């Protein structure tokens, strides 16, 4: 029971910081590209989150550097709060409702393909560091 409660604290604290990071980074990207109709802030956050989850998993599995509590904090808490798949889905539906079918399709293809590639890159990069 104590371990489960401690894990809830790790998830909650990590989620708190991850959500703040998502808000700040997404906002900064939208400030850089204020007139872009494409949801670039969400895309940047999701792709970065995908890379980080691959990289941190590589640290944990390949280098055996992270204990189970740190994995819970980083992977479930921090990156769970940081990545924005629900926002990605909502924005894609909004694009479809607005009739921006090609932009919606581009949003899905770019985020899924680059996101999966970023996980792979992050996981495999750790072997060379």
mmCIF file of C-alpha atoms in Angstrom:
data_model
loop_
_atom_site.group_PDB
_atom_site.id
_atom_site.type_symbol
_atom_site.label_atom_id
_atom_site.label_comp_id
_atom_site.label_asym_id
_atom_site.label_seq_id
_atom_site.Cartn_x
_atom_site.Cartn_y
_atom_site.Cartn_z
ATOM 1 C CA UNK A 1 0.000 0.000 0.000
ATOM 2 C CA UNK A 2 2.827 2.395 0.874
ATOM 3 C CA UNK A 3 4.559 1.816 -2.473
ATOM 4 C CA UNK A 4 1.320 2.353 -4.398
ATOM 5 C CA UNK A 5 0.649 5.588 -2.517
ATOM 6 C CA UNK A 6 4.201 6.789 -3.119
ATOM 7 C CA UNK A 7 3.829 6.004 -6.827
ATOM 8 C CA UNK A 8 0.662 8.122 -6.894
ATOM 9 C CA UNK A 9 2.665 11.010 -5.451
ATOM 10 C CA UNK A 10 5.381 10.514 -8.095
ATOM 11 C CA UNK A 11 2.776 10.469 -10.876
ATOM 12 C CA UNK A 12 1.005 13.539 -9.501
ATOM 13 C CA UNK A 13 4.141 15.625 -9.009
ATOM 14 C CA UNK A 14 5.522 14.567 -12.381
ATOM 15 C CA UNK A 15 2.201 15.338 -14.059
ATOM 16 C CA UNK A 16 2.164 18.773 -12.435
ATOM 17 C CA UNK A 17 5.559 19.690 -13.865
ATOM 18 C CA UNK A 18 4.879 17.999 -17.200
ATOM 19 C CA UNK A 19 1.652 19.933 -17.668
ATOM 20 C CA UNK A 20 3.382 23.210 -16.887
ATOM 21 C CA UNK A 21 6.129 22.323 -19.360
ATOM 22 C CA UNK A 22 3.537 21.502 -22.028
ATOM 23 C CA UNK A 23 1.758 24.805 -21.455
ATOM 24 C CA UNK A 24 4.963 26.858 -21.577
ATOM 25 C CA UNK A 25 6.516 25.128 -24.587
ATOM 26 C CA UNK A 26 3.296 25.004 -26.587
ATOM 27 C CA UNK A 27 2.678 28.678 -25.879
ATOM 28 C CA UNK A 28 6.219 29.622 -26.859
ATOM 29 C CA UNK A 29 5.929 27.776 -30.168
ATOM 30 C CA UNK A 30 2.630 29.490 -30.949
ATOM 31 C CA UNK A 31 4.300 32.847 -30.197
ATOM 32 C CA UNK A 32 7.016 32.039 -32.733
ATOM 33 C CA UNK A 33 4.457 30.972 -35.374
ATOM 34 C CA UNK A 34 1.394 33.108 -34.546
ATOM 35 C CA UNK A 35 -0.298 32.964 -37.954
ATOM 36 C CA UNK A 36 0.182 29.287 -38.716
ATOM 37 C CA UNK A 37 -3.140 27.439 -38.956
ATOM 38 C CA UNK A 38 -1.455 24.072 -38.318
ATOM 39 C CA UNK A 39 -1.388 23.119 -34.589
ATOM 40 C CA UNK A 40 2.398 23.383 -34.417
ATOM 41 C CA UNK A 41 2.630 23.865 -30.637
ATOM 42 C CA UNK A 42 0.905 20.553 -29.966
ATOM 43 C CA UNK A 43 2.982 18.835 -32.648
ATOM 44 C CA UNK A 44 6.264 20.085 -31.143
ATOM 45 C CA UNK A 45 5.230 18.998 -27.644
ATOM 46 C CA UNK A 46 4.102 15.554 -28.826
ATOM 47 C CA UNK A 47 7.217 14.918 -30.906
ATOM 48 C CA UNK A 48 9.498 16.080 -28.097
ATOM 49 C CA UNK A 49 7.550 13.923 -25.641
ATOM 50 C CA UNK A 50 7.894 10.914 -27.948
ATOM 51 C CA UNK A 51 11.636 11.458 -28.218
ATOM 52 C CA UNK A 52 11.996 11.859 -24.456
ATOM 53 C CA UNK A 53 9.985 8.738 -23.660
ATOM 54 C CA UNK A 54 12.229 6.747 -25.998
ATOM 55 C CA UNK A 55 15.399 8.305 -24.595
ATOM 56 C CA UNK A 56 14.404 7.833 -20.948
ATOM 57 C CA UNK A 57 13.285 4.257 -21.608
ATOM 58 C CA UNK A 58 16.667 3.670 -23.233
ATOM 59 C CA UNK A 59 18.403 5.059 -20.142
ATOM 60 C CA UNK A 60 16.340 2.759 -17.971
ATOM 61 C CA UNK A 61 16.663 -0.403 -20.047
ATOM 62 C CA UNK A 62 19.992 -0.141 -21.846
ATOM 63 C CA UNK A 63 22.024 1.704 -19.206
ATOM 64 C CA UNK A 64 19.998 0.532 -16.194
ATOM 65 C CA UNK A 65 20.271 4.040 -14.713
ATOM 66 C CA UNK A 66 16.746 4.595 -13.436
ATOM 67 C CA UNK A 67 14.999 2.825 -10.613
ATOM 68 C CA UNK A 68 11.304 1.946 -10.716
ATOM 69 C CA UNK A 69 10.245 5.062 -8.786
ATOM 70 C CA UNK A 70 12.108 7.381 -11.157
ATOM 71 C CA UNK A 71 10.559 5.585 -14.131
ATOM 72 C CA UNK A 72 7.098 6.160 -12.668
ATOM 73 C CA UNK A 73 7.900 9.828 -12.042
ATOM 74 C CA UNK A 74 9.421 10.498 -15.478
ATOM 75 C CA UNK A 75 7.518 8.218 -17.851
ATOM 76 C CA UNK A 76 4.031 8.175 -16.357
ATOM 77 C CA UNK A 77 4.001 11.430 -14.412
ATOM 78 C CA UNK A 78 6.198 13.980 -16.180
ATOM 79 C CA UNK A 79 5.764 12.788 -19.762
ATOM 80 C CA UNK A 80 2.148 11.776 -19.184
ATOM 81 C CA UNK A 81 1.456 15.370 -18.207
ATOM 82 C CA UNK A 82 3.710 16.765 -20.920
ATOM 83 C CA UNK A 83 2.429 14.993 -24.009
ATOM 84 C CA UNK A 84 -0.879 16.074 -25.379
ATOM 85 C CA UNK A 85 -2.477 13.286 -27.353
ATOM 86 C CA UNK A 86 -5.953 14.300 -26.265
ATOM 87 C CA UNK A 87 -5.269 17.854 -27.418
ATOM 88 C CA UNK A 88 -3.891 16.480 -30.685
ATOM 89 C CA UNK A 89 -7.099 14.517 -31.201
ATOM 90 C CA UNK A 90 -9.311 17.471 -30.331
ATOM 91 C CA UNK A 91 -7.423 19.811 -32.666
ATOM 92 C CA UNK A 92 -7.633 17.272 -35.484
ATOM 93 C CA UNK A 93 -11.399 16.997 -35.044
ATOM 94 C CA UNK A 94 -11.626 20.808 -34.993
ATOM 95 C CA UNK A 95 -9.737 20.953 -38.292
ATOM 96 C CA UNK A 96 -12.125 18.388 -39.776
ATOM 97 C CA UNK A 97 -15.155 20.329 -38.543
ATOM 98 C CA UNK A 98 -13.710 23.471 -40.147
ATOM 99 C CA UNK A 99 -13.404 21.619 -43.448
ATOM 100 C CA UNK A 100 -9.587 21.648 -43.380
ATOM 101 C CA UNK A 101 -9.316 18.007 -44.388
ATOM 102 C CA UNK A 102 -5.805 18.160 -45.839
ATOM 103 C CA UNK A 103 -4.489 20.034 -42.795
ATOM 104 C CA UNK A 104 -6.129 17.456 -40.513
ATOM 105 C CA UNK A 105 -4.582 14.621 -42.517
ATOM 106 C CA UNK A 106 -1.176 16.326 -42.461
ATOM 107 C CA UNK A 107 -1.502 16.826 -38.704
ATOM 108 C CA UNK A 108 -2.171 13.110 -38.146
ATOM 109 C CA UNK A 109 0.517 11.863 -40.533
ATOM 110 C CA UNK A 110 3.209 14.272 -39.338
ATOM 111 C CA UNK A 111 2.640 13.694 -35.633
ATOM 112 C CA UNK A 112 2.252 9.910 -35.866
ATOM 113 C CA UNK A 113 5.137 9.245 -38.260
ATOM 114 C CA UNK A 114 7.558 11.720 -36.687
ATOM 115 C CA UNK A 115 6.396 10.768 -33.186
ATOM 116 C CA UNK A 116 7.103 7.076 -33.727
ATOM 117 C CA UNK A 117 10.418 7.964 -35.355
ATOM 118 C CA UNK A 118 11.303 10.178 -32.377
ATOM 119 C CA UNK A 119 10.617 7.326 -29.923
ATOM 120 C CA UNK A 120 12.844 5.030 -31.985
ATOM 121 C CA UNK A 121 15.582 7.697 -32.230
ATOM 122 C CA UNK A 122 15.474 8.491 -28.525
ATOM 123 C CA UNK A 123 15.630 4.819 -27.560
ATOM 124 C CA UNK A 124 18.489 4.003 -29.933
ATOM 125 C CA UNK A 125 20.477 7.202 -29.354
ATOM 126 C CA UNK A 126 21.234 6.128 -25.804
ATOM 127 C CA UNK A 127 23.430 3.316 -27.168
ATOM 128 C CA UNK A 128 25.827 5.921 -28.582
ATOM 129 C CA UNK A 129 26.042 8.258 -25.606
#
